[in-house]
Coordinates of C-alpha atoms in Angstrom, one line a residue:
Chain H
M1 CA 66.9 -24.1 -21.0
S2 CA 65.3 -26.1 -18.2
A3 CA 65.2 -23.0 -16.1
L4 CA 63.2 -21.2 -18.9
F5 CA 60.8 -24.2 -19.1
R6 CA 60.3 -24.1 -15.4
L7 CA 59.5 -20.4 -15.6
L8 CA 57.1 -20.9 -18.4
Q9 CA 55.4 -23.7 -16.4
A10 CA 55.2 -21.5 -13.4
C11 CA 53.2 -19.0 -15.6
A12 CA 50.5 -21.7 -15.9
S13 CA 50.3 -22.1 -12.1
L14 CA 46.8 -22.2 -10.7
R15 CA 48.2 -20.6 -7.5
L16 CA 49.1 -17.6 -9.7
T17 CA 45.5 -17.4 -10.9
L18 CA 44.2 -17.4 -7.3
V19 CA 46.7 -14.7 -6.2
C20 CA 45.6 -12.5 -9.2
L21 CA 42.0 -13.0 -8.4
G22 CA 42.6 -12.1 -4.7
L23 CA 44.5 -9.0 -5.7
A24 CA 41.8 -8.1 -8.2
M25 CA 39.3 -8.1 -5.3
I26 CA 41.5 -5.8 -3.3
V27 CA 42.0 -3.4 -6.2
I28 CA 38.3 -3.3 -6.9
F29 CA 37.6 -2.5 -3.2
V30 CA 40.4 0.2 -3.0
G31 CA 39.2 1.7 -6.3
T32 CA 35.5 1.8 -5.1
M33 CA 36.5 3.5 -1.9
A34 CA 38.8 5.9 -3.7
Q35 CA 36.0 7.1 -5.9
V36 CA 34.5 9.0 -2.9
D37 CA 37.4 11.4 -2.8
H38 CA 38.9 11.2 -6.3
G39 CA 36.0 10.6 -8.7
I40 CA 35.5 8.0 -11.3
F41 CA 38.0 9.4 -13.9
F42 CA 40.9 9.5 -11.5
V43 CA 40.3 6.0 -10.2
Q44 CA 39.9 4.6 -13.6
K45 CA 43.2 6.0 -14.8
H46 CA 45.3 5.6 -11.7
I47 CA 44.0 2.4 -10.2
F48 CA 42.1 0.3 -12.7
E49 CA 44.1 1.1 -15.9
S50 CA 47.5 1.5 -14.3
F51 CA 50.2 -1.1 -13.6
L52 CA 51.0 0.1 -10.1
V53 CA 48.9 2.0 -7.6
T54 CA 51.3 4.4 -5.9
Y55 CA 51.1 6.4 -2.8
D56 CA 52.8 9.8 -3.2
V57 CA 54.4 10.1 0.2
L58 CA 57.8 10.5 -1.5
P59 CA 58.7 13.2 -4.1
R60 CA 56.8 12.8 -7.4
W61 CA 59.9 11.3 -9.1
L62 CA 59.9 8.4 -6.6
P63 CA 56.3 7.3 -6.0
L64 CA 55.9 4.4 -3.7
P65 CA 54.0 1.4 -5.2
V66 CA 51.4 0.1 -2.8
I67 CA 49.5 -2.5 -4.7
P68 CA 49.5 -3.7 -8.3
G69 CA 47.1 -1.8 -10.6
G70 CA 44.3 -3.4 -12.5
A71 CA 46.3 -3.4 -15.8
L72 CA 49.1 -5.4 -14.2
I73 CA 46.7 -8.0 -12.7
A74 CA 44.8 -8.3 -16.0
V75 CA 48.1 -8.8 -18.0
T76 CA 49.3 -11.4 -15.5
L77 CA 46.0 -13.2 -15.6
G78 CA 46.1 -13.1 -19.4
I79 CA 49.6 -14.6 -19.6
N80 CA 48.5 -17.2 -16.9
L81 CA 45.6 -18.2 -19.0
L82 CA 47.6 -18.4 -22.2
A83 CA 50.2 -20.5 -20.4
A84 CA 47.4 -22.8 -19.1
I85 CA 46.1 -23.1 -22.6
F86 CA 49.5 -23.9 -24.1
F87 CA 50.9 -26.1 -21.4
R88 CA 48.1 -27.6 -19.2
F89 CA 45.0 -28.1 -21.3
T90 CA 44.7 -31.1 -23.6
W91 CA 43.1 -30.8 -27.0
N92 CA 40.2 -33.2 -27.3
A93 CA 36.4 -33.0 -27.7
K94 CA 35.8 -33.9 -24.0
K95 CA 37.4 -30.6 -23.0
L96 CA 35.3 -28.5 -25.3
G97 CA 33.5 -26.8 -22.5
I98 CA 36.7 -25.9 -20.7
W99 CA 38.1 -24.5 -23.9
L100 CA 35.0 -22.4 -24.5
V101 CA 35.0 -21.0 -20.9
H102 CA 38.7 -20.0 -21.0
G103 CA 38.4 -18.7 -24.5
G104 CA 35.5 -16.5 -23.3
I105 CA 37.5 -15.2 -20.4
L106 CA 40.5 -14.4 -22.6
L107 CA 38.1 -12.5 -25.0
L108 CA 36.7 -10.6 -22.0
L109 CA 40.3 -9.6 -20.9
G110 CA 41.2 -8.6 -24.5
G111 CA 38.0 -6.5 -24.8
G112 CA 38.9 -4.8 -21.5
F113 CA 42.2 -3.7 -23.0
V114 CA 40.6 -2.5 -26.2
T115 CA 38.1 -0.5 -24.2
A116 CA 40.8 1.0 -21.9
G117 CA 43.0 1.9 -24.9
L118 CA 40.5 2.9 -27.7
S119 CA 37.3 4.0 -26.1
I120 CA 36.6 7.7 -26.1
E121 CA 34.1 9.5 -24.0
S122 CA 33.1 13.1 -24.8
Q123 CA 30.3 15.6 -24.8
M124 CA 28.4 17.4 -27.5
V125 CA 26.9 20.7 -26.3
I126 CA 24.3 22.1 -28.7
D127 CA 22.1 25.1 -28.4
E128 CA 18.6 24.9 -29.8
G129 CA 18.9 25.8 -33.5
G130 CA 22.7 25.2 -33.4
T131 CA 24.6 22.5 -35.4
K132 CA 27.7 20.6 -34.2
N133 CA 30.0 18.3 -36.1
Y134 CA 32.3 17.5 -33.2
S135 CA 32.2 16.5 -29.5
E136 CA 34.7 17.6 -26.8
S137 CA 36.5 15.8 -24.1
T138 CA 35.7 17.0 -20.6
R139 CA 39.0 15.7 -19.2
F140 CA 41.7 16.0 -21.9
T141 CA 43.0 19.1 -23.6
E142 CA 44.9 19.7 -26.9
L143 CA 47.0 22.5 -28.2
A144 CA 45.5 23.3 -31.5
L145 CA 47.0 25.3 -34.4
T146 CA 44.4 26.3 -36.9
R147 CA 44.3 28.3 -40.1
A148 CA 41.7 29.0 -42.7
K149 CA 42.8 26.9 -45.7
N150 CA 40.1 28.3 -48.0
D151 CA 36.5 29.6 -47.6
A152 CA 35.3 26.0 -47.0
A153 CA 37.9 24.3 -44.9
D154 CA 40.2 24.9 -41.9
E155 CA 43.5 23.1 -41.4
V156 CA 44.0 21.8 -37.9
I157 CA 47.1 20.5 -36.2
S158 CA 46.3 19.1 -32.8
I159 CA 48.9 18.3 -30.2
P160 CA 47.7 16.0 -27.4
D161 CA 48.2 17.0 -23.8
T162 CA 50.7 14.2 -23.2
R163 CA 53.2 16.2 -25.4
Y164 CA 53.1 19.4 -23.4
I165 CA 52.8 18.5 -19.7
Q166 CA 56.5 18.6 -19.5
P167 CA 58.6 21.6 -20.4
G168 CA 60.6 21.3 -23.6
D169 CA 60.4 21.8 -27.3
I170 CA 57.8 20.3 -29.6
E171 CA 59.0 19.9 -33.2
D172 CA 57.2 18.0 -35.9
A173 CA 57.2 18.2 -39.7
R174 CA 53.5 18.9 -39.7
L175 CA 53.9 21.9 -37.4
P176 CA 54.5 25.3 -39.1
V177 CA 56.5 26.5 -36.1
R178 CA 58.5 25.1 -33.2
L179 CA 56.9 25.3 -29.8
R180 CA 58.8 25.6 -26.5
I181 CA 56.7 24.7 -23.5
H182 CA 57.7 26.8 -20.5
E183 CA 55.0 25.9 -18.1
Y184 CA 52.0 23.6 -17.8
H185 CA 49.4 23.7 -15.0
P186 CA 46.6 21.2 -15.0
N187 CA 44.4 23.6 -13.0
S188 CA 44.7 27.2 -11.9
Q189 CA 42.8 30.4 -11.0
L190 CA 43.1 32.9 -13.8
R191 CA 42.6 36.6 -13.3
R192 CA 43.3 40.0 -14.7
R193 CA 46.8 41.3 -13.8
E194 CA 46.8 43.8 -11.0
A195 CA 49.4 46.3 -9.7
G196 CA 52.0 44.4 -7.7
D197 CA 51.7 41.1 -9.6
P198 CA 55.1 39.8 -10.6
A199 CA 55.9 40.0 -14.3
G200 CA 54.4 37.1 -16.3
K201 CA 56.2 35.1 -19.0
A202 CA 53.6 35.8 -21.6
T203 CA 54.6 38.7 -23.9
M204 CA 52.0 38.3 -26.6
G205 CA 48.2 38.1 -26.8
I206 CA 45.8 38.6 -24.0
G207 CA 48.0 36.6 -21.6
A208 CA 50.2 39.6 -21.1
Q209 CA 47.3 41.2 -19.2
L210 CA 46.7 38.1 -17.0
A211 CA 48.0 36.5 -13.9
F212 CA 47.2 33.1 -12.5
T213 CA 47.6 31.0 -9.4
P214 CA 48.2 27.3 -9.9
A215 CA 45.8 25.0 -8.1
A216 CA 45.4 21.3 -7.6
P217 CA 43.3 19.5 -10.3
D218 CA 39.7 19.0 -9.3
P219 CA 38.7 15.4 -9.9
R220 CA 35.0 16.0 -9.8
E221 CA 33.2 15.1 -13.0
E222 CA 31.1 18.3 -13.1
T223 CA 34.1 20.7 -12.7
L224 CA 36.2 22.1 -15.6
N225 CA 39.8 22.4 -14.7
Q226 CA 41.4 25.6 -15.9
V227 CA 44.5 24.3 -17.8
I228 CA 47.3 26.8 -18.5
V229 CA 50.2 26.4 -20.9
I230 CA 52.9 29.0 -21.3
A231 CA 54.3 28.4 -24.8
E232 CA 56.9 30.3 -26.9
V233 CA 56.5 30.1 -30.6
F234 CA 59.6 30.0 -32.9
D235 CA 59.6 30.6 -36.7
G236 CA 62.9 28.9 -37.4
N237 CA 65.2 30.3 -34.8
N238 CA 63.2 33.6 -34.5
S239 CA 61.0 33.8 -31.4
L240 CA 57.6 35.2 -32.3
G241 CA 56.8 35.7 -28.6
T242 CA 55.4 33.8 -25.6
W243 CA 51.6 33.1 -25.2
L244 CA 49.5 32.1 -22.2
L245 CA 47.1 29.5 -23.4
S246 CA 44.1 28.1 -21.5
N247 CA 41.0 26.0 -22.3
T248 CA 38.9 28.7 -20.6
L249 CA 39.9 31.8 -22.6
G250 CA 37.0 31.3 -24.9
A251 CA 38.7 32.2 -28.1
P252 CA 42.0 31.4 -29.9
Q253 CA 44.9 33.9 -30.2
N254 CA 46.8 34.8 -33.4
F255 CA 50.3 34.7 -34.7
V256 CA 51.8 35.0 -38.2
A257 CA 54.5 32.5 -39.4
G258 CA 55.8 32.4 -42.9
G259 CA 53.3 35.0 -44.0
V260 CA 50.4 32.8 -42.9
S261 CA 48.0 33.7 -40.0
W262 CA 47.6 30.9 -37.5
Q263 CA 45.3 30.6 -34.5
I264 CA 46.7 29.0 -31.4
A265 CA 44.7 27.7 -28.5
V266 CA 44.6 25.1 -25.7
R267 CA 41.1 23.7 -25.8
N268 CA 39.2 20.6 -24.7
T269 CA 40.2 17.8 -27.1
R270 CA 37.8 17.8 -30.1
Y271 CA 36.6 14.7 -32.0
Y272 CA 35.2 15.6 -35.4
N273 CA 32.6 13.6 -37.3
P274 CA 31.9 13.5 -41.0
Y275 CA 28.3 14.3 -40.2
S276 CA 26.6 16.9 -38.1
I277 CA 23.8 17.1 -35.6
R278 CA 21.4 20.0 -35.4
L279 CA 19.3 20.5 -32.2
L280 CA 15.8 21.3 -33.2
D281 CA 14.3 21.3 -29.8
F282 CA 15.1 20.3 -26.2
Q283 CA 12.2 19.1 -24.0
H284 CA 12.4 19.0 -20.2
E285 CA 9.2 17.9 -18.4
I286 CA 8.8 17.6 -14.7
H287 CA 6.3 15.9 -12.5
A288 CA 3.4 18.3 -11.8
G289 CA 3.9 20.3 -8.7
T290 CA 7.5 19.2 -8.1
D291 CA 11.0 19.8 -9.5
I292 CA 11.5 16.1 -10.1
P293 CA 12.4 15.5 -13.8
R294 CA 10.0 13.2 -15.7
H295 CA 11.3 13.4 -19.3
F296 CA 14.3 14.9 -21.1
A297 CA 14.5 14.6 -24.8
S298 CA 16.5 16.2 -27.7
Q299 CA 14.9 16.4 -31.0
I300 CA 17.7 16.4 -33.5
E301 CA 18.3 16.4 -37.2
L302 CA 21.1 14.2 -38.4
Q303 CA 22.9 15.5 -41.5
N304 CA 25.4 13.4 -43.4
P305 CA 26.6 15.0 -46.6
E306 CA 28.5 11.8 -47.5
T307 CA 25.4 9.6 -47.6
G308 CA 22.9 12.3 -48.2
E309 CA 21.1 11.4 -45.0
Q310 CA 19.0 14.1 -43.4
R311 CA 16.6 12.6 -40.9
K312 CA 14.9 13.7 -37.7
L313 CA 15.4 11.7 -34.5
T314 CA 14.7 11.9 -30.8
I315 CA 17.3 11.1 -28.1
Y316 CA 16.0 10.6 -24.6
M317 CA 16.8 8.6 -21.5
N318 CA 17.4 4.9 -22.4
N319 CA 17.0 5.7 -26.0
P320 CA 20.4 6.7 -27.3
L321 CA 21.3 7.3 -30.9
R322 CA 23.9 4.8 -32.3
Y323 CA 25.6 6.1 -35.4
H324 CA 28.9 5.5 -37.1
G325 CA 30.4 3.6 -34.1
K326 CA 29.3 6.3 -31.6
T327 CA 26.5 6.3 -29.1
Y328 CA 24.8 9.6 -28.1
Y329 CA 23.1 9.6 -24.7
Q330 CA 20.9 12.4 -23.3
A331 CA 23.2 13.5 -20.4
A332 CA 22.3 17.0 -19.2
F333 CA 21.0 20.4 -20.2
A334 CA 21.7 24.0 -19.5
N335 CA 20.7 27.6 -20.2
N336 CA 17.1 27.4 -19.1
D337 CA 16.5 24.3 -21.1
T338 CA 17.7 25.8 -24.4
T339 CA 21.0 23.8 -24.5
S340 CA 21.2 20.0 -24.6
I341 CA 24.3 18.1 -23.5
L342 CA 24.8 14.7 -25.1
A343 CA 27.3 12.2 -23.8
V344 CA 29.1 10.6 -26.7
V345 CA 30.7 7.2 -26.2
E346 CA 32.9 5.5 -28.9
N347 CA 34.0 2.1 -27.8
P348 CA 35.2 -0.4 -30.5
G349 CA 35.2 -3.2 -27.9
W350 CA 31.6 -2.7 -26.7
T351 CA 30.4 -6.0 -28.1
T352 CA 33.1 -8.2 -26.5
P353 CA 31.5 -8.4 -23.0
Y354 CA 28.3 -9.7 -24.6
L355 CA 30.2 -12.1 -26.9
S356 CA 32.5 -13.4 -24.2
C357 CA 29.7 -13.9 -21.7
T358 CA 27.7 -15.9 -24.3
I359 CA 30.8 -18.1 -25.0
I360 CA 31.4 -18.6 -21.3
T361 CA 27.8 -19.6 -20.7
L362 CA 27.9 -21.9 -23.7
G363 CA 31.1 -23.5 -22.4
L364 CA 29.6 -24.0 -18.9
C365 CA 26.5 -25.6 -20.4
V366 CA 28.7 -27.9 -22.6
Q367 CA 30.8 -28.8 -19.6
F368 CA 27.8 -29.4 -17.4
L369 CA 26.0 -31.5 -20.0
S370 CA 29.1 -33.6 -20.8
H371 CA 29.6 -34.4 -17.1
L372 CA 25.8 -35.1 -16.7
S373 CA 26.0 -37.4 -19.8
A374 CA 29.0 -39.3 -18.4
F375 CA 27.4 -39.6 -15.0
T376 CA 24.2 -40.9 -16.5
R377 CA 26.2 -43.4 -18.6
R378 CA 28.1 -44.7 -15.6
R379 CA 25.0 -45.0 -13.5
R380 CA 23.2 -47.0 -16.2
A381 CA 26.2 -49.2 -16.5
A382 CA 26.3 -49.7 -12.8
E383 CA 22.5 -50.5 -12.7
A384 CA 22.9 -52.9 -15.6
A385 CA 25.8 -54.6 -13.8
A386 CA 23.8 -54.9 -10.6
Chain J
M1 CA 57.2 -29.5 -22.3
H2 CA 56.9 -29.3 -26.1
P3 CA 59.2 -26.6 -27.6
L4 CA 56.5 -25.6 -30.2
R5 CA 54.1 -24.9 -27.4
S6 CA 56.7 -22.8 -25.6
I7 CA 57.4 -20.8 -28.7
G8 CA 53.6 -20.3 -29.3
F9 CA 53.1 -19.2 -25.7
L10 CA 56.0 -16.7 -25.8
A11 CA 54.9 -15.3 -29.2
T12 CA 51.3 -14.8 -28.0
S13 CA 52.4 -13.2 -24.7
V14 CA 54.8 -10.8 -26.5
A15 CA 52.0 -9.9 -29.0
L16 CA 49.7 -9.2 -26.0
I17 CA 52.2 -7.0 -24.2
L18 CA 53.1 -5.1 -27.5
G19 CA 49.5 -4.6 -28.2
I20 CA 48.9 -3.1 -24.8
C21 CA 52.0 -0.8 -25.2
V22 CA 50.7 0.4 -28.6
L23 CA 47.2 1.1 -27.1
K24 CA 48.7 3.0 -24.2
N25 CA 51.0 5.2 -26.4
R26 CA 48.6 6.1 -29.1
N27 CA 47.4 9.1 -27.1
G28 CA 50.7 11.0 -27.8
I29 CA 50.2 11.2 -31.6
I30 CA 50.0 14.6 -33.3
R31 CA 46.9 14.8 -35.5
H32 CA 46.7 16.7 -38.7
Y33 CA 43.3 17.1 -40.4
E34 CA 40.9 19.4 -42.2
V35 CA 37.5 20.4 -40.9
P36 CA 34.7 22.5 -42.5
H37 CA 35.4 26.2 -42.0
E38 CA 34.2 27.2 -38.6
P39 CA 31.9 30.2 -38.6
P40 CA 32.5 33.0 -36.2
P41 CA 31.4 32.3 -32.6
S42 CA 27.7 32.6 -32.1
A43 CA 26.1 29.6 -30.6
H44 CA 26.7 29.9 -26.9
P45 CA 27.0 33.4 -25.5
S46 CA 28.5 32.4 -22.2
M47 CA 31.0 30.0 -23.8
E48 CA 32.3 32.2 -26.6
L49 CA 34.1 35.5 -26.6
P50 CA 35.5 37.7 -29.4
S51 CA 39.1 37.1 -30.4
D52 CA 40.2 40.4 -28.9
H53 CA 38.5 39.9 -25.6
P54 CA 40.5 39.4 -22.4
P55 CA 39.5 36.3 -20.4
L56 CA 37.1 36.4 -17.6
D57 CA 38.1 35.8 -14.0
H58 CA 36.3 32.5 -13.8
P59 CA 35.7 29.6 -16.2
T60 CA 33.2 30.8 -18.8
T61 CA 30.9 27.9 -18.2
D62 CA 30.1 29.3 -14.8
L63 CA 29.1 32.7 -16.0
P64 CA 25.8 34.1 -17.2
P65 CA 25.5 35.3 -20.7
P66 CA 27.2 38.7 -21.1
P67 CA 24.8 41.6 -21.6
T68 CA 24.4 43.2 -25.0
T69 CA 26.8 46.2 -25.2
A70 CA 24.9 49.5 -25.2
L71 CA 26.4 52.5 -26.9
P72 CA 26.9 55.5 -24.5
F73 CA 27.6 57.9 -27.4
A74 CA 26.4 58.8 -30.9
W75 CA 28.4 59.1 -34.1
T76 CA 28.1 60.1 -37.7
V77 CA 29.1 57.3 -40.1
P78 CA 30.0 57.8 -43.7
D79 CA 27.1 57.0 -46.0
D80 CA 28.8 54.2 -47.9
W81 CA 29.8 52.3 -44.7
E82 CA 27.4 49.4 -44.5
A83 CA 26.2 48.3 -41.0
Q84 CA 26.7 44.5 -40.4
P85 CA 25.2 42.3 -37.7
P86 CA 27.6 42.1 -34.8
R87 CA 29.4 38.7 -34.5
S88 CA 29.0 38.5 -30.7
S89 CA 27.3 40.2 -27.9
M90 CA 30.5 42.0 -26.9
T91 CA 30.7 43.7 -30.3
A92 CA 28.7 47.0 -30.2
A93 CA 28.7 47.6 -33.9
M94 CA 30.2 46.5 -37.2
F95 CA 30.5 48.1 -40.6
R96 CA 31.7 47.0 -44.0
V97 CA 33.9 49.7 -45.4
P98 CA 33.9 49.6 -49.3
G99 CA 37.2 49.3 -51.0
N100 CA 36.3 51.1 -54.2
G101 CA 38.1 48.7 -56.4
D102 CA 40.1 47.1 -53.6
P103 CA 38.8 44.4 -51.3
D104 CA 36.5 45.8 -48.5
A105 CA 37.7 46.5 -44.9
E106 CA 35.8 46.0 -41.7
L107 CA 35.3 48.4 -38.8
T108 CA 34.6 46.7 -35.4
V109 CA 33.5 48.7 -32.3
T110 CA 34.1 46.8 -29.1
A111 CA 33.8 47.7 -25.4
L112 CA 36.0 45.9 -22.9
G113 CA 36.6 46.1 -19.1
G114 CA 38.9 48.7 -17.7
M115 CA 42.0 46.4 -17.5
A116 CA 41.9 46.1 -21.3
G117 CA 43.3 49.6 -21.8
D118 CA 47.0 48.9 -21.5
A119 CA 48.3 50.5 -24.7
L120 CA 51.5 48.5 -25.0
S121 CA 49.9 45.1 -24.8
N122 CA 47.1 46.1 -27.1
V123 CA 49.5 47.4 -29.7
N124 CA 51.7 44.3 -29.4
R125 CA 48.6 42.1 -29.8
W126 CA 47.7 43.8 -33.0
R127 CA 51.3 43.7 -34.2
G128 CA 51.3 40.0 -33.5
Q129 CA 48.2 39.6 -35.7
L130 CA 50.1 41.3 -38.5
G131 CA 53.3 39.3 -38.1
L132 CA 55.2 42.2 -36.7
A133 CA 57.7 41.9 -33.8
P134 CA 56.6 43.2 -30.4
I135 CA 57.8 46.7 -29.3
T136 CA 58.8 48.0 -25.9
E137 CA 57.4 50.9 -23.9
T138 CA 60.0 53.2 -25.2
D139 CA 58.9 52.6 -28.8
L140 CA 55.3 53.3 -28.1
P141 CA 55.2 57.2 -28.3
A142 CA 56.6 57.1 -31.9
L143 CA 53.8 54.7 -33.0
T144 CA 50.8 56.2 -31.3
H145 CA 49.2 59.6 -31.4
P146 CA 46.6 61.2 -29.2
I147 CA 43.2 62.3 -30.5
D148 CA 41.0 64.7 -28.6
I149 CA 37.3 63.9 -28.5
K150 CA 35.8 67.2 -27.5
G151 CA 32.2 66.0 -27.4
L152 CA 33.0 63.3 -24.8
D153 CA 34.2 65.5 -22.0
S154 CA 37.5 66.0 -23.8
A155 CA 38.3 62.3 -23.6
Q156 CA 41.6 61.5 -25.3
A157 CA 41.9 58.5 -27.6
I158 CA 45.0 56.7 -28.7
W159 CA 45.4 56.4 -32.4
V160 CA 47.6 53.8 -34.0
T161 CA 48.1 52.5 -37.6
L162 CA 49.9 49.3 -38.4
L163 CA 50.9 47.6 -41.6
S164 CA 52.1 44.1 -42.2
E165 CA 55.6 43.8 -43.8
T166 CA 54.4 41.2 -46.3
P167 CA 51.1 40.0 -47.7
L168 CA 49.4 37.5 -45.3
D169 CA 47.4 34.4 -45.8
G170 CA 48.1 34.2 -49.5
N171 CA 46.4 37.6 -50.2
P172 CA 47.9 39.8 -52.9
Y173 CA 48.0 42.8 -50.6
R174 CA 49.5 43.8 -47.3
S175 CA 47.1 44.0 -44.3
A176 CA 46.6 47.1 -42.2
F177 CA 44.9 48.2 -39.0
A178 CA 43.8 51.7 -38.0
V179 CA 42.7 51.7 -34.4
A180 CA 41.4 54.3 -32.0
F181 CA 40.8 53.3 -28.4
F182 CA 39.8 55.3 -25.3
E183 CA 38.3 55.0 -21.9
Y184 CA 34.8 56.2 -21.5
D185 CA 31.9 55.5 -19.1
G186 CA 33.9 52.8 -17.3
S187 CA 34.9 50.8 -20.4
V188 CA 37.7 50.9 -22.9
W189 CA 36.2 51.4 -26.4
F190 CA 38.0 50.1 -29.5
F191 CA 37.3 51.3 -33.0
K192 CA 39.3 48.9 -35.2
L193 CA 39.5 49.2 -38.9
A194 CA 41.1 46.1 -40.5
G195 CA 41.6 45.2 -44.1
P196 CA 43.8 45.6 -47.2
E197 CA 46.4 48.4 -47.1
A198 CA 44.7 50.6 -49.8
T199 CA 41.2 50.4 -48.3
V200 CA 42.4 51.1 -44.7
T201 CA 44.6 54.0 -45.8
S202 CA 41.8 55.7 -47.8
A203 CA 39.3 55.2 -45.0
Q204 CA 41.4 56.0 -41.9
A205 CA 40.8 59.8 -42.2
S206 CA 37.0 59.1 -42.1
L207 CA 37.5 56.9 -39.0
R208 CA 39.6 59.5 -37.3
A209 CA 36.9 62.1 -38.0
L210 CA 34.2 59.8 -36.7
V211 CA 36.1 59.3 -33.4
E212 CA 36.9 63.0 -33.0
T213 CA 33.2 63.9 -33.4
L214 CA 31.7 61.4 -31.0
K215 CA 29.0 62.8 -28.7
P216 CA 27.2 61.4 -25.7
A217 CA 24.2 59.3 -26.7
S218 CA 21.8 61.6 -24.8
A219 CA 22.8 64.4 -27.1
E220 CA 22.0 62.6 -30.3
S221 CA 21.0 59.1 -31.3
H222 CA 23.6 57.4 -33.5
E223 CA 22.9 56.9 -37.2

């Protein structure tokens, strides 16, 4: 029991705090430098949000850990802080400032985990005159099975990419079929099949006419990786065929299971809204005589059938639309200024940095003023005694 | 060290780690939901292709909008077939074929690149759409028939009719396709009649006659 107590007490060590802070500085430096070659998304996932930063000099099944990842440091710091709160700090009014400062730091760490785990970044691409009720991820794909349930609604079953990156069967009570994943390629070059190409695995759909060459994923933000999944569909034990699916095919493919027509596609992950946005006009102004942009703006109409809202708004730089927990920023444009691209950010923890910084500031003020007050009292007492 | 504090610390730490594990694993959940019925592709010509179209060699986002398909030939369409606006720029023409008591069928005329002409993969694609098992090369001659198009330099079309074994999508009728496809002017042209069995069966003779009497556009403008 005493060994456990010693271990718990070691968790509250100030040395551990300093080691974590030192490692955090190294991880931030490494992550910042790695962004040059790998881009922000890769660094965020593999350095800041991972437990170990690995160097793949060995086969993929045995990556060599080099330094702890941001997540491991943050968890250790959180436990260290909790241990300090439980074992080292004393509960009295004189320590109110210390409590507020450390509570604020704990809230900041918790908010970081909420952001890492729950925040969703996506894009909404709308043409002038077009309406969208969903945004799409630029990094994650999903395998979607869709059928027209009636004239007004489609039924969608969406399988996240984490379920099909490894070969194997996907079975679920919600799925009308069993899927057998034969291959997954995070990026590839897709082309029409030519004479001399080896036989492909796809037997159904347009994939039977295609060949592809796997490629390394491109980490650049502006590049769309051409994801390919080779999936066999089973209705019970009866194979319906094998399809080549890709997020760049442009249209879903069809199969029939149990007398029902389904569409199958790998597509960029969609996030649907109970409301829709219609792009009325996109404006792109440049400084006279130059190509330097001066003003981008999307005039939109927000339509929410649940609340009856139908209002016109303008989204432009530094003036995003915040609605239903999502923030829409003017991000880019395309097609000769007739298509607007809005960056959509949903982050349930977006308020925690503001709140925690306020609490930490308040705690520092309380701590400083209490020390100042005590110092003043001691000085007056000393002056009186003199 | 107070035992209650130790228990409190351990409980809070375990809750923290469990919370992180839940957050990290939530991305693997299969979602099942309903969305408003999605209309046919129309919004972004360079991002959307018709369902029968083979994929392009590069990501669609890098490509300019496809040109509107022009018709290199003329035809004579039955009077009661009603022209419809094409659903995409790759569709050359669409017609609603009346069912005369049965639900209507739809004729779609599409032109695709030369590699789209492989008969077996096309037939298997349509069979898949009707819930039929794929066939092999040896089965193909029994299911397809040649049609001579004398007006188009004696081009030869492949004619195929397909019928689902059971009603699909809750419809009270079986679904059928009648398709003629042929290579002409550097593209493969598809004339696909799709709809209820009765409507497709009664209209397929008119479709066959339409294909057999196609003429170059320079000879006559299409009706």
